[in-house]
Amino acid sequence: MKIGFACDHAAVDLKNTLLEYLKGKGYECVDYGVNDPTKRVDYPIMGRKVAEAIKAGEVDKGVLVCGTGVGISLAANKVPGIRAALCTDCFCAEATRLHNDANILCMGGRV
């Protein structure tokens, strides 16, 4: 499985931690950025990158992170066929995959 990752400037550390963890578990990961927390980037731009990559078949699933996870999930969900879910615990993440067929996990780097 190939997983696309992206974040805004508020969540670079969390994105990088998650990406490295999943690489260590053997997943192929694609980093769509941001990698510099001092360079401000609007979350809708980053959310759309991963959503479009899933739609185009470049990656199978996605992980998006912004300050709260709310904004980036809303941005990704504007792309037809995307089901981005903000999850705050393991139960929510598992349930949204099983019952909603979510293809993007969203989280907050500040919460």
Backbone as a printed PyTorch tensor [residue, N CA C, xyz], in Angstrom:
tensor([[[  0.8460,  -1.1790,   0.0000],
         [  0.0000,   0.0000,   0.0000],
         [  0.8850,   1.2340,   0.0000]],

        [[  0.5080,   2.1930,  -0.8200],
         [  1.2350,   3.4580,  -0.9310],
         [  0.4040,   4.5500,  -0.2670]],

        [[  1.0340,   5.2820,   0.6660],
         [  0.3230,   6.2910,   1.4530],
         [  0.9220,   7.6690,   1.2070]],

        [[  0.0710,   8.6340,   0.8750],
         [  0.5000,  10.0170,   0.6710],
         [  0.3450,  10.8170,   1.9520]],

        [[  1.3220,  11.6620,   2.2440],
         [  1.3250,  12.4950,   3.4450],
         [  1.4430,  13.9570,   3.0610]],

        [[  0.7560,  14.8210,   3.8090],
         [  0.9250,  16.2630,   3.6510],
         [  0.4690,  16.9530,   4.9310]],

        [[  0.9550,  18.1720,   5.1010],
         [  0.5900,  18.9630,   6.2710],
         [  0.7760,  20.4350,   5.9410]],

        [[  0.2950,  21.2810,   6.8310],
         [  0.6430,  22.6860,   6.7480],
         [  1.7840,  22.9390,   7.7290]],

        [[  2.1730,  24.1900,   7.8660],
         [  3.3100,  24.5570,   8.7150],
         [  3.0900,  24.2340,  10.1950]],

        [[  1.8340,  24.0750,  10.6180],
         [  1.5230,  23.8330,  12.0320],
         [  1.7590,  22.3910,  12.4670]],

        [[  2.0210,  21.5000,  11.5200],
         [  2.0510,  20.0850,  11.8850],
         [  3.1910,  19.2970,  11.2380]],

        [[  4.2730,  19.9600,  10.9220],
         [  5.4020,  19.2980,  10.2580],
         [  5.9550,  18.1570,  11.1120]],

        [[  6.1440,  18.3930,  12.4020],
         [  6.7260,  17.3620,  13.2650],
         [  5.8530,  16.1110,  13.3330]],

        [[  4.5460,  16.2850,  13.5010],
         [  3.6520,  15.1260,  13.5740],
         [  3.6420,  14.3760,  12.2480]],

        [[  3.5670,  15.0960,  11.1400],
         [  3.5740,  14.4340,   9.8280],
         [  4.8200,  13.5990,   9.6630]],

        [[  5.9770,  14.1800,   9.9870],
         [  7.2400,  13.4610,   9.8200],
         [  7.3200,  12.2410,  10.7300]],

        [[  6.8230,  12.3550,  11.9470],
         [  6.8110,  11.2260,  12.8830],
         [  5.9510,  10.0860,  12.3510]],

        [[  4.7500,  10.4140,  11.8640],
         [  3.8490,   9.3990,  11.3280],
         [  4.4230,   8.7500,  10.0720]],

        [[  4.9980,   9.5600,   9.2010],
         [  5.5750,   9.0620,   7.9600],
         [  6.7130,   8.0850,   8.2530]],

        [[  7.6050,   8.4400,   9.1390],
         [  8.7350,   7.5670,   9.4780],
         [  8.2590,   6.2850,  10.1630]],

        [[  7.2470,   6.3900,  11.0010],
         [  6.6970,   5.2120,  11.6740],
         [  6.1590,   4.2170,  10.6460]],

        [[  5.3710,   4.7070,   9.6930],
         [  4.7890,   3.8130,   8.7020],
         [  5.8330,   3.2690,   7.7270]],

        [[  6.8370,   4.0610,   7.4070],
         [  7.9460,   3.5390,   6.5960],
         [  8.6090,   2.3730,   7.3190]],

        [[  8.7940,   2.5220,   8.6180],
         [  9.3890,   1.4690,   9.4270],
         [  8.5510,   0.2040,   9.4740]],

        [[  7.2610,   0.3410,   9.2480],
         [  6.3550,  -0.8080,   9.2010],
         [  6.2740,  -1.4190,   7.8000]],

        [[  7.0320,  -0.8610,   6.8550],
         [  7.0950,  -1.4160,   5.5150],
         [  6.1840,  -0.7820,   4.4820]],

        [[  5.5010,   0.2860,   4.8380],
         [  4.6300,   0.9660,   3.8760],
         [  5.4460,   1.8850,   2.9760]],

        [[  5.0380,   1.9760,   1.7220],
         [  5.6370,   2.9420,   0.8130],
         [  4.9440,   4.2790,   1.0610]],

        [[  5.7220,   5.3110,   1.3300],
         [  5.1680,   6.6160,   1.6860],
         [  5.6560,   7.6920,   0.7250]],

        [[  4.7620,   8.5830,   0.3770],
         [  5.0830,   9.7190,  -0.4870],
         [  4.8270,  10.9940,   0.3120]],

        [[  5.8360,  11.8310,   0.4170],
         [  5.7410,  13.0770,   1.1820],
         [  5.4540,  14.2320,   0.2270]],

        [[  4.2630,  14.7900,   0.3280],
         [  3.8720,  15.9240,  -0.5100],
         [  4.1720,  17.2620,   0.1690]],

        [[  4.8230,  17.2280,   1.3160],
         [  5.2170,  18.4470,   2.0140],
         [  4.2180,  18.8050,   3.0950]],

        [[  4.4870,  19.7470,   3.7240],
         [  5.4800,  20.7880,   3.9420],
         [  6.5710,  20.2350,   4.8590]],

        [[  7.7910,  20.7210,   4.6950],
         [  8.8820,  20.2500,   5.5300],
         [  9.5670,  21.3600,   6.3060]],

        [[  9.1320,  22.5810,   6.1330],
         [  9.7180,  23.7130,   6.8500],
         [  8.6270,  24.3970,   7.6760]],

        [[  8.6630,  24.2240,   9.0090],
         [  7.6100,  24.8060,   9.8420],
         [  7.6320,  26.3360,   9.8920]],

        [[  8.6840,  26.9580,   9.3990],
         [  8.7550,  28.4230,   9.4100],
         [  8.1610,  29.0380,   8.1410]],

        [[  7.8860,  28.2110,   7.1370],
         [  7.2990,  28.6920,   5.8860],
         [  5.7910,  28.4400,   5.9250]],

        [[  5.0230,  29.5160,   6.0410],
         [  3.5640,  29.3790,   6.1460],
         [  2.9700,  28.8670,   4.8320]],

        [[  2.1010,  27.8740,   4.9670],
         [  1.4240,  27.2820,   3.8170],
         [ -0.0360,  27.0700,   4.2070]],

        [[ -0.9400,  27.4040,   3.3120],
         [ -2.3620,  27.2290,   3.5840],
         [ -2.7470,  25.7530,   3.5030]],

        [[ -3.4590,  25.2740,   4.5030],
         [ -3.8450,  23.8590,   4.5600],
         [ -4.6710,  23.3980,   3.3650]],

        [[ -5.5310,  24.2310,   2.7420],
         [ -6.2950,  23.7160,   1.6020],
         [ -5.4080,  23.2520,   0.4450]],

        [[ -4.3010,  23.9350,   0.2440],
         [ -3.3730,  23.5430,  -0.8220],
         [ -2.8190,  22.1500,  -0.5530]],

        [[ -2.4110,  21.9060,   0.6800],
         [ -1.8020,  20.6310,   1.0320],
         [ -2.8390,  19.5020,   1.0670]],

        [[ -4.0210,  19.8050,   1.5540],
         [ -5.0830,  18.7960,   1.5730],
         [ -5.4590,  18.3470,   0.1790]],

        [[ -5.5220,  19.2880,  -0.7290],
         [ -5.8860,  18.9730,  -2.1090],
         [ -4.8170,  18.1250,  -2.7920]],

        [[ -3.5380,  18.3410,  -2.4570],
         [ -2.4600,  17.5680,  -3.0880],
         [ -2.6460,  16.0660,  -2.8680]],

        [[ -2.8720,  15.6800,  -1.6390],
         [ -3.0390,  14.2530,  -1.3470],
         [ -4.3600,  13.7340,  -1.8970]],

        [[ -5.4300,  14.5080,  -1.7720],
         [ -6.7230,  14.0860,  -2.3030],
         [ -6.6500,  13.8410,  -3.8070]],

        [[ -6.0140,  14.7340,  -4.5260],
         [ -5.8690,  14.5770,  -5.9800],
         [ -4.9650,  13.3980,  -6.3180]],

        [[ -3.9490,  13.1560,  -5.4950],
         [ -3.0530,  12.0130,  -5.7230],
         [ -3.8120,  10.6920,  -5.5720]],

        [[ -4.7200,  10.6260,  -4.6050],
         [ -5.5470,   9.4240,  -4.4430],
         [ -6.4680,   9.2720,  -5.6440]],

        [[ -7.1010,  10.3470,  -6.0190],
         [ -8.0230,  10.3270,  -7.1650],
         [ -7.3080,   9.8840,  -8.4430]],

        [[ -6.0500,  10.3030,  -8.6170],
         [ -5.2830,   9.9680,  -9.8090],
         [ -4.6450,   8.5780,  -9.7310]],

        [[ -4.7520,   7.9150,  -8.5810],
         [ -4.1690,   6.5910,  -8.4360],
         [ -2.6820,   6.5820,  -8.1200]],

        [[ -2.1230,   7.7490,  -7.7720],
         [ -0.7010,   7.8250,  -7.4250],
         [ -0.4210,   7.1800,  -6.0690]],

        [[ -1.3770,   7.3020,  -5.1480],
         [ -1.2850,   6.6800,  -3.8260],
         [ -2.6330,   6.0370,  -3.5120]],

        [[ -2.6200,   5.0980,  -2.5600],
         [ -3.8510,   4.3810,  -2.2130],
         [ -4.6540,   5.0760,  -1.1250]],

        [[ -3.9530,   5.5890,  -0.1270],
         [ -4.5780,   6.2450,   1.0220],
         [ -3.7620,   7.4790,   1.3640]],

        [[ -4.2820,   8.2750,   2.3290],
         [ -3.5730,   9.4850,   2.6990],
         [ -3.6410,   9.7730,   4.1830]],

        [[ -2.6710,  10.5620,   4.6270],
         [ -2.6350,  11.0910,   5.9800],
         [ -2.4010,  12.5860,   5.8560]],

        [[ -3.3130,  13.3800,   6.4220],
         [ -3.2120,  14.8340,   6.3760],
         [ -3.2150,  15.3970,   7.7900]],

        [[ -2.3680,  16.3920,   8.0280],
         [ -2.2620,  16.9720,   9.3540],
         [ -2.1700,  18.4910,   9.2450]],

        [[ -2.9910,  19.1840,  10.0250],
         [ -2.8750,  20.6320,  10.1790],
         [ -2.9660,  20.9210,  11.6710]],

        [[ -3.1900,  22.1500,  12.0520],
         [ -3.2370,  22.4880,  13.4700],
         [ -4.2520,  21.6800,  14.2500]],

        [[ -5.4880,  21.6190,  13.7490],
         [ -6.5390,  20.8580,  14.4230],
         [ -6.9490,  19.6010,  13.6660]],

        [[ -6.6640,  19.5420,  12.3900],
         [ -7.1200,  18.4520,  11.5330],
         [ -8.4430,  18.7530,  10.8660]],

        [[ -9.1480,  19.7590,  11.3670],
         [-10.4690,  20.0940,  10.8320],
         [-10.3540,  20.7240,   9.4430]],

        [[ -9.5650,  21.7760,   9.3290],
         [ -9.4740,  22.5010,   8.0630],
         [ -8.9900,  21.6440,   6.9120]],

        [[ -7.9470,  20.8670,   7.1600],
         [ -7.3790,  20.0590,   6.0850],
         [ -8.3320,  18.9410,   5.6680]],

        [[ -9.1400,  18.4400,   6.6170],
         [-10.1270,  17.4150,   6.2590],
         [-11.2380,  18.0230,   5.3970]],

        [[-11.6740,  19.2260,   5.7340],
         [-12.6960,  19.8980,   4.9280],
         [-12.1980,  20.1580,   3.5140]],

        [[-10.9450,  20.5850,   3.3990],
         [-10.3670,  20.8580,   2.0780],
         [-10.2890,  19.5770,   1.2380]],

        [[ -9.8200,  18.4960,   1.8340],
         [ -9.6900,  17.2350,   1.0970],
         [-11.0510,  16.7050,   0.6540]],

        [[-12.0550,  16.8660,   1.4900],
         [-13.3820,  16.3430,   1.1780],
         [-14.0750,  17.0750,   0.0370]],

        [[-13.5200,  18.1620,  -0.4310],
         [-14.0910,  18.8630,  -1.5920],
         [-13.7710,  18.1400,  -2.8980]],

        [[-12.8230,  17.2050,  -2.8630],
         [-12.4510,  16.4440,  -4.0520],
         [-13.3830,  15.2360,  -4.1560]],

        [[-14.0910,  15.0890,  -5.2890],
         [-15.0180,  13.9610,  -5.4420],
         [-14.3140,  12.6190,  -5.2160]],

        [[-14.9760,  11.7430,  -4.4710],
         [-14.4370,  10.4170,  -4.2030],
         [-13.5650,  10.3340,  -2.9650]],

        [[-13.3150,  11.4740,  -2.3420],
         [-12.4760,  11.4970,  -1.1450],
         [-13.3630,  11.4630,   0.0900]],

        [[-12.9390,  10.6450,   1.0470],
         [-13.6210,  10.5410,   2.3290],
         [-12.5620,  10.7190,   3.4100]],

        [[-12.2890,  11.9720,   3.7300],
         [-11.2800,  12.3160,   4.7380],
         [-11.9610,  12.4220,   6.0890]],

        [[-11.3900,  11.7360,   7.0850],
         [-12.0020,  11.7010,   8.4130],
         [-11.0240,  12.1960,   9.4680]],

        [[-11.4770,  13.1530,  10.2500],
         [-10.7090,  13.6220,  11.3940],
         [-10.8750,  12.6150,  12.5140]],

        [[ -9.7660,  12.0570,  12.9760],
         [ -9.8080,  11.0420,  14.0350],
         [ -8.9240,  11.4760,  15.1920]],

        [[ -9.4530,  11.2640,  16.3910],
         [ -8.7170,  11.6490,  17.5910],
         [ -8.2860,  10.4570,  18.4260]],

        [[ -8.6930,   9.2560,  18.0090],
         [ -8.2690,   8.0590,  18.7230],
         [ -8.3330,   6.8520,  17.7880]],

        [[ -7.8210,   5.7310,  18.2550],
         [ -7.7580,   4.5210,  17.4310],
         [ -9.1450,   3.9850,  17.0810]],

        [[-10.0870,   4.0650,  18.0200],
         [-11.4310,   3.5850,  17.7490],
         [-12.0530,   4.3270,  16.5730]],

        [[-11.9530,   5.6510,  16.5740],
         [-12.5220,   6.4500,  15.4780],
         [-11.8580,   6.1020,  14.1520]],

        [[-10.5530,   5.9390,  14.1610],
         [ -9.8310,   5.6170,  12.9270],
         [-10.2790,   4.2680,  12.3670]],

        [[-10.3730,   3.2650,  13.2250],
         [-10.8010,   1.9440,  12.7730],
         [-12.2600,   1.9660,  12.3140]],

        [[-13.1120,   2.6160,  13.0600],
         [-14.5380,   2.6510,  12.7200],
         [-14.7900,   3.3650,  11.3970]],

        [[-14.0790,   4.4490,  11.1460],
         [-14.3190,   5.1870,   9.9050],
         [-13.8110,   4.4290,   8.6830]],

        [[-12.7980,   3.5930,   8.8600],
         [-12.3670,   2.7290,   7.7520],
         [-13.4040,   1.6440,   7.5120]],

        [[-13.8830,   1.0230,   8.5790],
         [-14.8210,  -0.0870,   8.4430],
         [-16.2080,   0.3480,   7.9870]],

        [[-16.6960,   1.4640,   8.4870],
         [-18.0820,   1.8520,   8.2390],
         [-18.2560,   2.9710,   7.2170]],

        [[-17.2130,   3.7830,   7.0180],
         [-17.3220,   4.9070,   6.0840],
         [-16.3740,   4.7960,   4.8920]],

        [[-15.5390,   3.7630,   4.8880],
         [-14.5490,   3.5660,   3.8260],
         [-13.6820,   4.8140,   3.6250]],

        [[-13.3010,   5.4490,   4.7350],
         [-12.4500,   6.6440,   4.6470],
         [-11.1380,   6.2920,   3.9520]],

        [[-10.6770,   7.2020,   3.1050],
         [ -9.4010,   6.9680,   2.4220],
         [ -8.3290,   7.9720,   2.8370]],

        [[ -8.6680,   8.8990,   3.7030],
         [ -7.6770,   9.8240,   4.2600],
         [ -7.9290,   9.9680,   5.7590]],

        [[ -6.8720,   9.7790,   6.5280],
         [ -6.8820,  10.0170,   7.9650],
         [ -6.3650,  11.4320,   8.2210]],

        [[ -7.1140,  12.2100,   8.9790],
         [ -6.7100,  13.5770,   9.3170],
         [ -6.5240,  13.7050,  10.8230]],

        [[ -5.4910,  14.4460,  11.1970],
         [ -5.1990,  14.6600,  12.6230],
         [ -4.7060,  16.0900,  12.8370]],

        [[ -4.7220,  16.4960,  14.0940],
         [ -4.2610,  17.8250,  14.4700],
         [ -2.9190,  17.7830,  15.1540]],

        [[ -2.0100,  18.6090,  14.6970],
         [ -0.6970,  18.6790,  15.3020],
         [ -0.6530,  19.4950,  16.5800]],

        [[ -1.6850,  20.2770,  16.8210],
         [ -1.7160,  21.1300,  18.0150],
         [ -2.6550,  20.5930,  19.0960]],

        [[ -3.3290,  19.4990,  18.8110],
         [ -4.2790,  18.9510,  19.7920],
         [ -3.8600,  17.5790,  20.2610]]])
